[in-house]
Amino acid sequence: MLSEKMLEALNKQINNEFYSAYLYLAMSAYSAFIGLKGFANWFMVQYQEEMVHTMKIYDYVNDQGGKVRLMGIAQPPTEFGSPLNIFEKTLKHEKFITKCINDLVNLTIKERDHATNIFLQWFITEQIEEEANDNEVISKLKLAGKESNGLFMIDKELAARVFTPPVASKDGGTGKQ
Ligand code: OFO
């Protein structure tokens, strides 16, 4: 059973995760447009992962007998600047999401909602990984500097990223484990 406050906060986070997916889809489109196919692939995988995050919370709210309330998704930007800028913007957004998750966990403590607290542990770990991935690419891009060979190599590396669907479960693999 979710409190009104908890339900509202989780519905807001569903919207944040939808926006993350939308943002990364926009970054994928932008990367393809400027000729960075590996970047486009990386962000397409990121988009798919964000949809998994969205559905994890969606399923959780349903399972707890709460009412999912879908809200409008804000329009993401269409221009993201240099390859380094794209990843700096990604890291900035992920830091925002980390703060949202931390705020949600703080609310579970206030509301004494142990179930939601346990549910959110997965997201805490996930955010550590997301920020680490972004920092890694940012470091490589800084090392490569203006060297086109370096950028070519990074693009090739990002092209290898593959989306791994969540383990199939009764939800048909929408993200709930
Ligand atoms: Fe990128 O972790 Fe969800 O939003």
Tab-separated table of N, CA and C and ligand atoms in Angstrom:
chain	number	residue	atom	x	y	z
A	1	MET	N	0.853	-1.206	0.000
A	1	MET	CA	0.000	0.000	0.000
A	1	MET	C	0.889	1.258	0.000
A	2	LEU	N	0.653	2.092	-0.966
A	2	LEU	CA	1.473	3.305	-1.082
A	2	LEU	C	0.722	4.494	-0.478
A	3	SER	N	1.445	5.343	0.221
A	3	SER	CA	0.816	6.568	0.720
A	3	SER	C	0.588	7.500	-0.476
A	4	GLU	N	-0.277	8.479	-0.303
A	4	GLU	CA	-0.556	9.440	-1.375
A	4	GLU	C	0.726	10.133	-1.848
A	5	LYS	N	1.548	10.532	-0.862
A	5	LYS	CA	2.802	11.235	-1.172
A	5	LYS	C	3.737	10.344	-1.972
A	6	MET	N	3.829	9.078	-1.532
A	6	MET	CA	4.726	8.124	-2.202
A	6	MET	C	4.250	7.868	-3.627
A	7	LEU	N	2.939	7.694	-3.768
A	7	LEU	CA	2.362	7.436	-5.094
A	7	LEU	C	2.640	8.606	-6.035
A	8	GLU	N	2.450	9.796	-5.536
A	8	GLU	CA	2.670	10.985	-6.363
A	8	GLU	C	4.142	11.065	-6.799
A	9	ALA	N	5.036	10.789	-5.850
A	9	ALA	CA	6.476	10.858	-6.150
A	9	ALA	C	6.888	9.778	-7.152
A	10	LEU	N	6.300	8.589	-7.028
A	10	LEU	CA	6.646	7.507	-7.971
A	10	LEU	C	6.098	7.821	-9.368
A	11	ASN	N	4.891	8.396	-9.411
A	11	ASN	CA	4.345	8.793	-10.716
A	11	ASN	C	5.209	9.865	-11.371
A	12	LYS	N	5.735	10.760	-10.554
A	12	LYS	CA	6.629	11.807	-11.082
A	12	LYS	C	7.904	11.147	-11.640
A	13	GLN	N	8.380	10.117	-10.927
A	13	GLN	CA	9.603	9.447	-11.389
A	13	GLN	C	9.353	8.657	-12.679
A	14	ILE	N	8.159	8.116	-12.853
A	14	ILE	CA	7.825	7.463	-14.132
A	14	ILE	C	8.000	8.501	-15.246
A	15	ASN	N	7.520	9.703	-14.983
A	15	ASN	CA	7.642	10.765	-15.983
A	15	ASN	C	9.110	11.140	-16.220
A	16	ASN	N	9.904	11.211	-15.136
A	16	ASN	CA	11.337	11.519	-15.283
A	16	ASN	C	12.044	10.469	-16.134
A	17	GLU	N	11.669	9.199	-15.922
A	17	GLU	CA	12.320	8.119	-16.675
A	17	GLU	C	11.886	8.163	-18.141
A	18	PHE	N	10.611	8.488	-18.381
A	18	PHE	CA	10.150	8.651	-19.763
A	18	PHE	C	10.949	9.777	-20.434
A	19	TYR	N	11.137	10.874	-19.684
A	19	TYR	CA	11.898	11.993	-20.255
A	19	TYR	C	13.339	11.565	-20.551
A	20	SER	N	13.941	10.772	-19.642
A	20	SER	CA	15.310	10.290	-19.883
A	20	SER	C	15.354	9.521	-21.208
A	21	ALA	N	14.370	8.638	-21.398
A	21	ALA	CA	14.322	7.857	-22.642
A	21	ALA	C	14.215	8.791	-23.850
A	22	TYR	N	13.333	9.767	-23.739
A	22	TYR	CA	13.091	10.716	-24.829
A	22	TYR	C	14.358	11.536	-25.126
A	23	LEU	N	15.033	11.958	-24.051
A	23	LEU	CA	16.264	12.748	-24.185
A	23	LEU	C	17.333	11.937	-24.923
A	24	TYR	N	17.501	10.667	-24.533
A	24	TYR	CA	18.543	9.858	-25.156
A	24	TYR	C	18.175	9.471	-26.584
A	25	LEU	N	16.886	9.371	-26.854
A	25	LEU	CA	16.472	9.121	-28.240
A	25	LEU	C	16.820	10.353	-29.089
A	26	ALA	N	16.617	11.533	-28.520
A	26	ALA	CA	16.971	12.777	-29.229
A	26	ALA	C	18.488	12.848	-29.451
A	27	MET	N	19.256	12.409	-28.465
A	27	MET	CA	20.719	12.406	-28.606
A	27	MET	C	21.153	11.384	-29.663
A	28	SER	N	20.439	10.279	-29.730
A	28	SER	CA	20.746	9.270	-30.746
A	28	SER	C	20.496	9.853	-32.141
A	29	ALA	N	19.361	10.513	-32.282
A	29	ALA	CA	19.016	11.119	-33.582
A	29	ALA	C	20.064	12.166	-33.971
A	30	TYR	N	20.449	12.993	-33.009
A	30	TYR	CA	21.444	14.047	-33.262
A	30	TYR	C	22.783	13.427	-33.673
A	31	SER	N	23.197	12.370	-32.957
A	31	SER	CA	24.481	11.719	-33.257
A	31	SER	C	24.468	11.131	-34.667
A	32	ALA	N	23.341	10.509	-35.033
A	32	ALA	CA	23.229	9.943	-36.389
A	32	ALA	C	23.335	11.067	-37.414
A	33	PHE	N	22.694	12.180	-37.113
A	33	PHE	CA	22.680	13.317	-38.046
A	33	PHE	C	24.076	13.883	-38.270
A	34	ILE	N	24.905	13.925	-37.220
A	34	ILE	CA	26.256	14.482	-37.392
A	34	ILE	C	27.264	13.399	-37.813
A	35	GLY	N	26.779	12.207	-38.091
A	35	GLY	CA	27.638	11.163	-38.669
A	35	GLY	C	28.351	10.275	-37.676
A	36	LEU	N	27.913	10.294	-36.413
A	36	LEU	CA	28.547	9.436	-35.402
A	36	LEU	C	27.643	8.234	-35.123
A	37	LYS	N	27.807	7.215	-35.955
A	37	LYS	CA	26.901	6.061	-35.858
A	37	LYS	C	27.068	5.288	-34.548
A	38	GLY	N	28.302	5.223	-34.042
A	38	GLY	CA	28.541	4.520	-32.773
A	38	GLY	C	27.857	5.240	-31.626
A	39	PHE	N	27.960	6.561	-31.603
A	39	PHE	CA	27.279	7.359	-30.581
A	39	PHE	C	25.761	7.128	-30.694
A	40	ALA	N	25.269	7.126	-31.936
A	40	ALA	CA	23.826	6.933	-32.163
A	40	ALA	C	23.383	5.591	-31.584
A	41	ASN	N	24.218	4.555	-31.770
A	41	ASN	CA	23.890	3.235	-31.226
A	41	ASN	C	23.881	3.267	-29.696
A	42	TRP	N	24.914	3.886	-29.115
A	42	TRP	CA	25.033	3.935	-27.648
A	42	TRP	C	23.798	4.591	-27.039
A	43	PHE	N	23.379	5.692	-27.631
A	43	PHE	CA	22.218	6.398	-27.081
A	43	PHE	C	20.907	5.658	-27.366
A	44	MET	N	20.866	4.893	-28.440
A	44	MET	CA	19.667	4.080	-28.705
A	44	MET	C	19.538	3.000	-27.626
A	45	VAL	N	20.675	2.400	-27.241
A	45	VAL	CA	20.662	1.396	-26.169
A	45	VAL	C	20.246	2.075	-24.853
A	46	GLN	N	20.767	3.280	-24.649
A	46	GLN	CA	20.434	4.029	-23.434
A	46	GLN	C	18.928	4.311	-23.375
A	47	TYR	N	18.377	4.666	-24.524
A	47	TYR	CA	16.920	4.902	-24.631
A	47	TYR	C	16.162	3.635	-24.194
A	48	GLN	N	16.596	2.476	-24.697
A	48	GLN	CA	15.921	1.217	-24.350
A	48	GLN	C	16.034	0.926	-22.845
A	49	GLU	N	17.223	1.212	-22.290
A	49	GLU	CA	17.407	0.984	-20.843
A	49	GLU	C	16.483	1.880	-20.025
A	50	GLU	N	16.329	3.118	-20.484
A	50	GLU	CA	15.454	4.041	-19.744
A	50	GLU	C	14.003	3.573	-19.781
A	51	MET	N	13.610	2.950	-20.892
A	51	MET	CA	12.250	2.419	-20.955
A	51	MET	C	12.076	1.261	-19.966
A	52	VAL	N	13.158	0.507	-19.749
A	52	VAL	CA	13.109	-0.562	-18.744
A	52	VAL	C	12.909	0.057	-17.354
A	53	HIS	N	13.655	1.145	-17.078
A	53	HIS	CA	13.506	1.819	-15.782
A	53	HIS	C	12.060	2.298	-15.601
A	54	THR	N	11.534	2.906	-16.672
A	54	THR	CA	10.156	3.418	-16.626
A	54	THR	C	9.191	2.300	-16.252
A	55	MET	N	9.315	1.178	-16.958
A	55	MET	CA	8.355	0.084	-16.760
A	55	MET	C	8.530	-0.616	-15.411
A	56	LYS	N	9.749	-0.581	-14.891
A	56	LYS	CA	9.972	-1.152	-13.552
A	56	LYS	C	9.095	-0.412	-12.540
A	57	ILE	N	9.106	0.918	-12.602
A	57	ILE	CA	8.329	1.708	-11.637
A	57	ILE	C	6.830	1.570	-11.926
A	58	TYR	N	6.488	1.580	-13.199
A	58	TYR	CA	5.090	1.412	-13.627
A	58	TYR	C	4.525	0.104	-13.042
A	59	ASP	N	5.273	-0.989	-13.237
A	59	ASP	CA	4.827	-2.297	-12.725
A	59	ASP	C	4.740	-2.293	-11.202
A	60	TYR	N	5.711	-1.637	-10.568
A	60	TYR	CA	5.723	-1.619	-9.105
A	60	TYR	C	4.478	-0.898	-8.566
A	61	VAL	N	4.153	0.240	-9.165
A	61	VAL	CA	2.970	0.993	-8.710
A	61	VAL	C	1.718	0.128	-8.879
A	62	ASN	N	1.610	-0.535	-10.036
A	62	ASN	CA	0.462	-1.434	-10.266
A	62	ASN	C	0.412	-2.542	-9.227
A	63	ASP	N	1.559	-3.167	-8.992
A	63	ASP	CA	1.618	-4.271	-8.032
A	63	ASP	C	1.192	-3.834	-6.633
A	64	GLN	N	1.457	-2.573	-6.320
A	64	GLN	CA	1.114	-2.071	-4.981
A	64	GLN	C	-0.313	-1.536	-4.928
A	65	GLY	N	-1.046	-1.742	-6.017
A	65	GLY	CA	-2.444	-1.303	-6.042
A	65	GLY	C	-2.602	0.197	-6.212
A	66	GLY	N	-1.527	0.858	-6.632
A	66	GLY	CA	-1.584	2.308	-6.847
A	66	GLY	C	-2.062	2.618	-8.255
A	67	LYS	N	-2.471	3.864	-8.473
A	67	LYS	CA	-2.948	4.265	-9.803
A	67	LYS	C	-1.824	4.984	-10.552
A	68	VAL	N	-1.415	4.385	-11.675
A	68	VAL	CA	-0.394	5.038	-12.502
A	68	VAL	C	-1.048	6.239	-13.186
A	69	ARG	N	-0.383	7.377	-13.069
A	69	ARG	CA	-0.910	8.586	-13.722
A	69	ARG	C	0.147	9.098	-14.696
A	70	LEU	N	-0.128	8.928	-15.978
A	70	LEU	CA	0.859	9.355	-16.985
A	70	LEU	C	0.723	10.849	-17.235
A	71	MET	N	1.880	11.515	-17.310
A	71	MET	CA	1.883	12.973	-17.521
A	71	MET	C	2.540	13.283	-18.853
A	72	GLY	N	2.419	14.511	-19.292
A	72	GLY	CA	3.049	14.922	-20.544
A	72	GLY	C	4.568	14.846	-20.431
A	73	ILE	N	5.197	14.461	-21.535
A	73	ILE	CA	6.665	14.378	-21.540
A	73	ILE	C	7.211	15.644	-22.206
A	74	ALA	N	8.128	16.306	-21.518
A	74	ALA	CA	8.693	17.557	-22.043
A	74	ALA	C	9.485	17.298	-23.332
A	75	GLN	N	9.508	18.295	-24.184
A	75	GLN	CA	10.268	18.163	-25.442
A	75	GLN	C	11.761	18.277	-25.158
A	76	PRO	N	12.550	17.305	-25.609
A	76	PRO	CA	14.000	17.411	-25.380
A	76	PRO	C	14.627	18.370	-26.393
A	77	PRO	N	15.869	18.834	-26.134
A	77	PRO	CA	16.529	19.701	-27.108
A	77	PRO	C	16.782	18.946	-28.423
A	78	THR	N	17.119	19.694	-29.463
A	78	THR	CA	17.430	19.047	-30.753
A	78	THR	C	18.910	19.201	-31.101
A	79	GLU	N	19.595	20.111	-30.394
A	79	GLU	CA	21.028	20.335	-30.630
A	79	GLU	C	21.789	20.016	-29.342
A	80	PHE	N	22.931	19.315	-29.499
A	80	PHE	CA	23.682	18.938	-28.293
A	80	PHE	C	25.159	19.319	-28.351
A	81	GLY	N	25.572	19.976	-29.425
A	81	GLY	CA	26.954	20.446	-29.498
A	81	GLY	C	27.952	19.364	-29.885
A	82	SER	N	29.170	19.483	-29.342
A	82	SER	CA	30.267	18.560	-29.694
A	82	SER	C	30.033	17.186	-29.062
A	83	PRO	N	30.768	16.151	-29.527
A	83	PRO	CA	30.638	14.830	-28.902
A	83	PRO	C	30.859	14.887	-27.384
A	84	LEU	N	31.836	15.695	-26.948
A	84	LEU	CA	32.084	15.832	-25.507
A	84	LEU	C	30.873	16.475	-24.818
A	85	ASN	N	30.325	17.507	-25.475
A	85	ASN	CA	29.141	18.181	-24.911
A	85	ASN	C	27.983	17.197	-24.706
A	86	ILE	N	27.800	16.283	-25.659
A	86	ILE	CA	26.665	15.341	-25.559
A	86	ILE	C	26.804	14.527	-24.268
A	87	PHE	N	28.020	14.035	-24.015
A	87	PHE	CA	28.204	13.201	-22.825
A	87	PHE	C	28.214	14.026	-21.538
A	88	GLU	N	28.672	15.270	-21.614
A	88	GLU	CA	28.614	16.119	-20.418
A	88	GLU	C	27.151	16.382	-20.041
A	89	LYS	N	26.323	16.571	-21.080
A	89	LYS	CA	24.885	16.792	-20.822
A	89	LYS	C	24.243	15.517	-20.278
A	90	THR	N	24.724	14.370	-20.762
A	90	THR	CA	24.206	13.082	-20.270
A	90	THR	C	24.524	12.926	-18.791
A	91	LEU	N	25.780	13.200	-18.429
A	91	LEU	CA	26.195	13.073	-17.020
A	91	LEU	C	25.399	14.029	-16.137
A	92	LYS	N	25.195	15.256	-16.630
A	92	LYS	CA	24.433	16.244	-15.847
A	92	LYS	C	23.014	15.716	-15.595
A	93	HIS	N	22.428	15.135	-16.637
A	93	HIS	CA	21.065	14.611	-16.477
A	93	HIS	C	21.047	13.433	-15.495
A	94	GLU	N	22.042	12.559	-15.612
A	94	GLU	CA	22.084	11.404	-14.701
A	94	GLU	C	22.277	11.835	-13.251
A	95	LYS	N	23.036	12.927	-13.046
A	95	LYS	CA	23.199	13.439	-11.674
A	95	LYS	C	21.856	13.925	-11.131
A	96	PHE	N	21.074	14.514	-12.025
A	96	PHE	CA	19.725	14.955	-11.630
A	96	PHE	C	18.877	13.734	-11.246
A	97	ILE	N	18.958	12.675	-12.054
A	97	ILE	CA	18.176	11.459	-11.761
A	97	ILE	C	18.638	10.829	-10.437
A	98	THR	N	19.948	10.827	-10.206
A	98	THR	CA	20.464	10.294	-8.931
A	98	THR	C	19.846	11.061	-7.758
A	99	LYS	N	19.759	12.381	-7.906
A	99	LYS	CA	19.156	13.200	-6.834
A	99	LYS	C	17.684	12.821	-6.650
A	100	CYS	N	16.985	12.618	-7.774
A	100	CYS	CA	15.560	12.229	-7.682
A	100	CYS	C	15.405	10.907	-6.934
A	101	ILE	N	16.281	9.942	-7.252
A	101	ILE	CA	16.205	8.635	-6.589
A	101	ILE	C	16.504	8.797	-5.085
A	102	ASN	N	17.528	9.576	-4.781
A	102	ASN	CA	17.859	9.809	-3.363
A	102	ASN	C	16.692	10.467	-2.618
A	103	ASP	N	16.038	11.430	-3.280
A	103	ASP	CA	14.873	12.089	-2.661
A	103	ASP	C	13.755	11.078	-2.417
A	104	LEU	N	13.565	10.173	-3.389
A	104	LEU	CA	12.530	9.139	-3.237
A	104	LEU	C	12.851	8.239	-2.041
A	105	VAL	N	14.124	7.856	-1.923
A	105	VAL	CA	14.522	6.988	-0.803
A	105	VAL	C	14.308	7.730	0.520
A	106	ASN	N	14.657	9.006	0.545
A	106	ASN	CA	14.423	9.802	1.764
A	106	ASN	C	12.933	9.806	2.124
A	107	LEU	N	12.097	9.880	1.101
A	107	LEU	CA	10.652	9.891	1.348
A	107	LEU	C	10.179	8.546	1.910
A	108	THR	N	10.780	7.444	1.435
A	108	THR	CA	10.377	6.122	1.962
A	108	THR	C	10.677	6.036	3.464
A	109	ILE	N	11.777	6.695	3.857
A	109	ILE	CA	12.154	6.656	5.282
A	109	ILE	C	11.130	7.478	6.096
A	110	LYS	N	10.802	8.647	5.530
A	110	LYS	CA	9.826	9.516	6.196
A	110	LYS	C	8.458	8.837	6.319
A	111	GLU	N	8.081	8.138	5.247
A	111	GLU	CA	6.759	7.490	5.206
A	111	GLU	C	6.772	6.082	5.819
A	112	ARG	N	7.950	5.662	6.251
A	112	ARG	CA	8.131	4.301	6.793
A	112	ARG	C	7.653	3.229	5.804
A	113	ASP	N	7.996	3.440	4.538
A	113	ASP	CA	7.578	2.530	3.458
A	113	ASP	C	8.757	1.609	3.120
A	114	HIS	N	8.842	0.496	3.834
A	114	HIS	CA	9.983	-0.419	3.669
A	114	HIS	C	10.003	-1.091	2.299
A	115	ALA	N	8.816	-1.429	1.777
A	115	ALA	CA	8.748	-2.122	0.480
A	115	ALA	C	9.324	-1.237	-0.633
A	116	THR	N	8.918	0.029	-0.643
A	116	THR	CA	9.410	0.929	-1.691
A	116	THR	C	10.896	1.212	-1.489
A	117	ASN	N	11.302	1.234	-0.231
A	117	ASN	CA	12.728	1.431	0.062
A	117	ASN	C	13.547	0.304	-0.567
A	118	ILE	N	13.105	-0.936	-0.367
A	118	ILE	CA	13.828	-2.083	-0.947
A	118	ILE	C	13.764	-2.024	-2.473
A	119	PHE	N	12.596	-1.705	-3.008
A	119	PHE	CA	12.424	-1.612	-4.468
A	119	PHE	C	13.425	-0.618	-5.072
A	120	LEU	N	13.645	0.490	-4.379
A	120	LEU	CA	14.508	1.545	-4.944
A	120	LEU	C	16.001	1.240	-4.852
A	121	GLN	N	16.362	0.216	-4.067
A	121	GLN	CA	17.802	-0.114	-3.952
A	121	GLN	C	18.406	-0.402	-5.329
A	122	TRP	N	17.649	-1.080	-6.193
A	122	TRP	CA	18.132	-1.404	-7.538
A	122	TRP	C	18.514	-0.123	-8.286
A	123	PHE	N	17.708	0.921	-8.118
A	123	PHE	CA	17.951	2.180	-8.824
A	123	PHE	C	19.194	2.892	-8.281
A	124	ILE	N	19.448	2.749	-6.988
A	124	ILE	CA	20.629	3.382	-6.397
A	124	ILE	C	21.883	2.788	-7.041
A	125	THR	N	21.917	1.461	-7.129
A	125	THR	CA	23.069	0.783	-7.743
A	125	THR	C	23.178	1.147	-9.223
A	126	GLU	N	22.050	1.184	-9.882
A	126	GLU	CA	22.026	1.500	-11.319
A	126	GLU	C	22.610	2.898	-11.572
A	127	GLN	N	22.281	3.853	-10.701
A	127	GLN	CA	22.782	5.220	-10.903
A	127	GLN	C	24.305	5.297	-10.772
A	128	ILE	N	24.870	4.464	-9.890
A	128	ILE	CA	26.336	4.453	-9.750
A	128	ILE	C	26.939	4.031	-11.091
A	129	GLU	N	26.352	2.984	-11.686
A	129	GLU	CA	26.841	2.472	-12.969
A	129	GLU	C	26.650	3.493	-14.094
A	130	GLU	N	25.488	4.137	-14.115
A	130	GLU	CA	25.200	5.101	-15.182
A	130	GLU	C	26.208	6.262	-15.152
A	131	GLU	N	26.443	6.802	-13.968
A	131	GLU	CA	27.386	7.932	-13.870
A	131	GLU	C	28.808	7.478	-14.211
A	132	ALA	N	29.164	6.266	-13.778
A	132	ALA	CA	30.520	5.759	-14.076
A	132	ALA	C	30.713	5.593	-15.581
A	133	ASN	N	29.694	5.060	-16.270
A	133	ASN	CA	29.781	4.896	-17.721
A	133	ASN	C	29.989	6.229	-18.421
A	134	ASP	N	29.233	7.234	-17.996
A	134	ASP	CA	29.343	8.560	-18.623
A	134	ASP	C	30.727	9.160	-18.358
A	135	ASN	N	31.194	9.038	-17.114
A	135	ASN	CA	32.514	9.587	-16.771
A	135	ASN	C	33.620	8.935	-17.588
A	136	GLU	N	33.470	7.634	-17.831
A	136	GLU	CA	34.480	6.907	-18.604
A	136	GLU	C	34.565	7.456	-20.033
A	137	VAL	N	33.404	7.635	-20.658
A	137	VAL	CA	33.415	8.150	-22.041
A	137	VAL	C	33.938	9.590	-22.060
A	138	ILE	N	33.543	10.386	-21.065
A	138	ILE	CA	34.014	11.781	-20.999
A	138	ILE	C	35.546	11.816	-20.907
A	139	SER	N	36.125	10.958	-20.075
A	139	SER	CA	37.592	10.918	-19.941
A	139	SER	C	38.246	10.569	-21.278
A	140	LYS	N	37.695	9.597	-21.970
A	140	LYS	CA	38.258	9.201	-23.265
A	140	LYS	C	38.151	10.337	-24.274
A	141	LEU	N	37.011	10.999	-24.272
A	141	LEU	CA	36.824	12.103	-25.225
A	141	LEU	C	37.780	13.249	-24.920
A	142	LYS	N	38.052	13.489	-23.657
A	142	LYS	CA	38.996	14.550	-23.278
A	142	LYS	C	40.400	14.170	-23.709
A	143	LEU	N	40.739	12.896	-23.538
A	143	LEU	CA	42.067	12.421	-23.962
A	143	LEU	C	42.234	12.544	-25.472
A	144	ALA	N	41.171	12.201	-26.180
A	144	ALA	CA	41.235	12.253	-27.652
A	144	ALA	C	41.358	13.694	-28.138
A	145	GLY	N	40.789	14.626	-27.383
A	145	GLY	CA	40.858	16.033	-27.757
A	145	GLY	C	40.318	16.266	-29.165
A	146	LYS	N	41.076	16.990	-29.968
A	146	LYS	CA	40.597	17.305	-31.311
A	146	LYS	C	41.082	16.278	-32.335
A	147	GLU	N	41.749	15.248	-31.849
A	147	GLU	CA	42.294	14.236	-32.750
A	147	GLU	C	41.162	13.390	-33.355
A	148	SER	N	41.006	13.448	-34.687
A	148	SER	CA	39.874	12.748	-35.303
A	148	SER	C	40.023	11.228	-35.209
A	149	ASN	N	41.266	10.754	-35.165
A	149	ASN	CA	41.502	9.313	-35.022
A	149	ASN	C	40.939	8.793	-33.709
A	150	GLY	N	41.181	9.574	-32.666
A	150	GLY	CA	40.700	9.207	-31.334
A	150	GLY	C	39.178	9.141	-31.321
A	151	LEU	N	38.541	10.125	-31.917
A	151	LEU	CA	37.074	10.168	-31.960
A	151	LEU	C	36.542	8.980	-32.758
A	152	PHE	N	37.220	8.656	-33.830
A	152	PHE	CA	36.832	7.517	-34.664
A	152	PHE	C	36.863	6.220	-33.831
A	153	MET	N	37.937	6.070	-33.033
A	153	MET	CA	38.074	4.869	-32.197
A	153	MET	C	36.956	4.789	-31.142
A	154	ILE	N	36.664	5.939	-30.523
A	154	ILE	CA	35.609	5.962	-29.499
A	154	ILE	C	34.255	5.636	-30.144
A	155	ASP	N	34.021	6.195	-31.327
A	155	ASP	CA	32.757	5.932	-32.019
A	155	ASP	C	32.609	4.431	-32.301
A	156	LYS	N	33.740	3.823	-32.675
A	156	LYS	CA	33.728	2.386	-32.973
A	156	LYS	C	33.404	1.571	-31.707
A	157	GLU	N	33.981	2.026	-30.604
A	157	GLU	CA	33.741	1.353	-29.319
A	157	GLU	C	32.265	1.464	-28.907
A	158	LEU	N	31.708	2.656	-29.092
A	158	LEU	CA	30.312	2.878	-28.688
A	158	LEU	C	29.349	2.106	-29.588
A	159	ALA	N	29.815	1.784	-30.781
A	159	ALA	CA	28.984	1.019	-31.733
A	159	ALA	C	28.767	-0.411	-31.251
A	160	ALA	N	29.645	-0.874	-30.350
A	160	ALA	CA	29.574	-2.273	-29.904
A	160	ALA	C	28.574	-2.486	-28.763
A	161	ARG	N	28.052	-1.406	-28.208
A	161	ARG	CA	27.133	-1.573	-27.068
A	161	ARG	C	25.835	-2.275	-27.512
A	162	VAL	N	25.432	-3.236	-26.727
A	162	VAL	CA	24.227	-4.012	-27.066
A	162	VAL	C	23.222	-3.916	-25.929
A	163	PHE	N	21.962	-3.793	-26.267
A	163	PHE	CA	20.908	-3.757	-25.245
A	163	PHE	C	20.635	-5.179	-24.756
A	164	THR	N	20.696	-5.359	-23.438
A	164	THR	CA	20.384	-6.670	-22.880
A	164	THR	C	19.017	-6.573	-22.211
A	165	PRO	N	18.028	-7.216	-22.795
A	165	PRO	CA	16.687	-7.126	-22.187
A	165	PRO	C	16.684	-7.759	-20.803
A	166	PRO	N	15.842	-7.242	-19.905
A	166	PRO	CA	15.781	-7.822	-18.559
A	166	PRO	C	15.367	-9.289	-18.651
A	167	VAL	N	15.761	-10.064	-17.644
A	167	VAL	CA	15.429	-11.496	-17.621
A	167	VAL	C	13.915	-11.642	-17.755
A	168	ALA	N	13.499	-12.525	-18.682
A	168	ALA	CA	12.066	-12.723	-18.915
A	168	ALA	C	11.389	-13.173	-17.627
A	169	SER	N	10.274	-12.556	-17.341
A	169	SER	CA	9.525	-12.924	-16.144
A	169	SER	C	8.051	-12.872	-16.503
A	170	LYS	N	7.206	-12.934	-15.509
A	170	LYS	CA	5.772	-12.977	-15.802
A	170	LYS	C	5.278	-11.717	-16.531
A	171	ASP	N	6.074	-10.682	-16.494
A	171	ASP	CA	5.647	-9.458	-17.176
A	171	ASP	C	6.055	-9.458	-18.639
A	172	GLY	N	6.695	-10.550	-19.087
A	172	GLY	CA	7.080	-10.637	-20.498
A	172	GLY	C	8.320	-9.824	-20.797
A	173	GLY	N	9.083	-9.541	-19.763
A	173	GLY	CA	10.365	-8.877	-19.980
A	173	GLY	C	10.287	-7.364	-20.046
A	174	THR	N	9.319	-6.770	-19.391
A	174	THR	CA	9.228	-5.311	-19.426
A	174	THR	C	10.098	-4.644	-18.375
A	175	GLY	N	10.818	-5.439	-17.607
A	175	GLY	CA	11.732	-4.818	-16.669
A	175	GLY	C	11.556	-5.240	-15.233
A	176	LYS	N	10.434	-5.837	-14.922
A	176	LYS	CA	10.212	-6.223	-13.527
A	176	LYS	C	10.923	-7.556	-13.281
A	177	GLN	N	11.635	-7.658	-12.180
A	177	GLN	CA	12.335	-8.915	-11.923
A	177	GLN	C	11.668	-9.693	-10.804
B	1	OFO	FE1	19.532	6.936	-16.698
B	1	OFO	O1	18.731	6.113	-15.232
B	1	OFO	FE2	16.932	6.026	-15.489
B	1	OFO	O2	16.662	7.804	-15.739
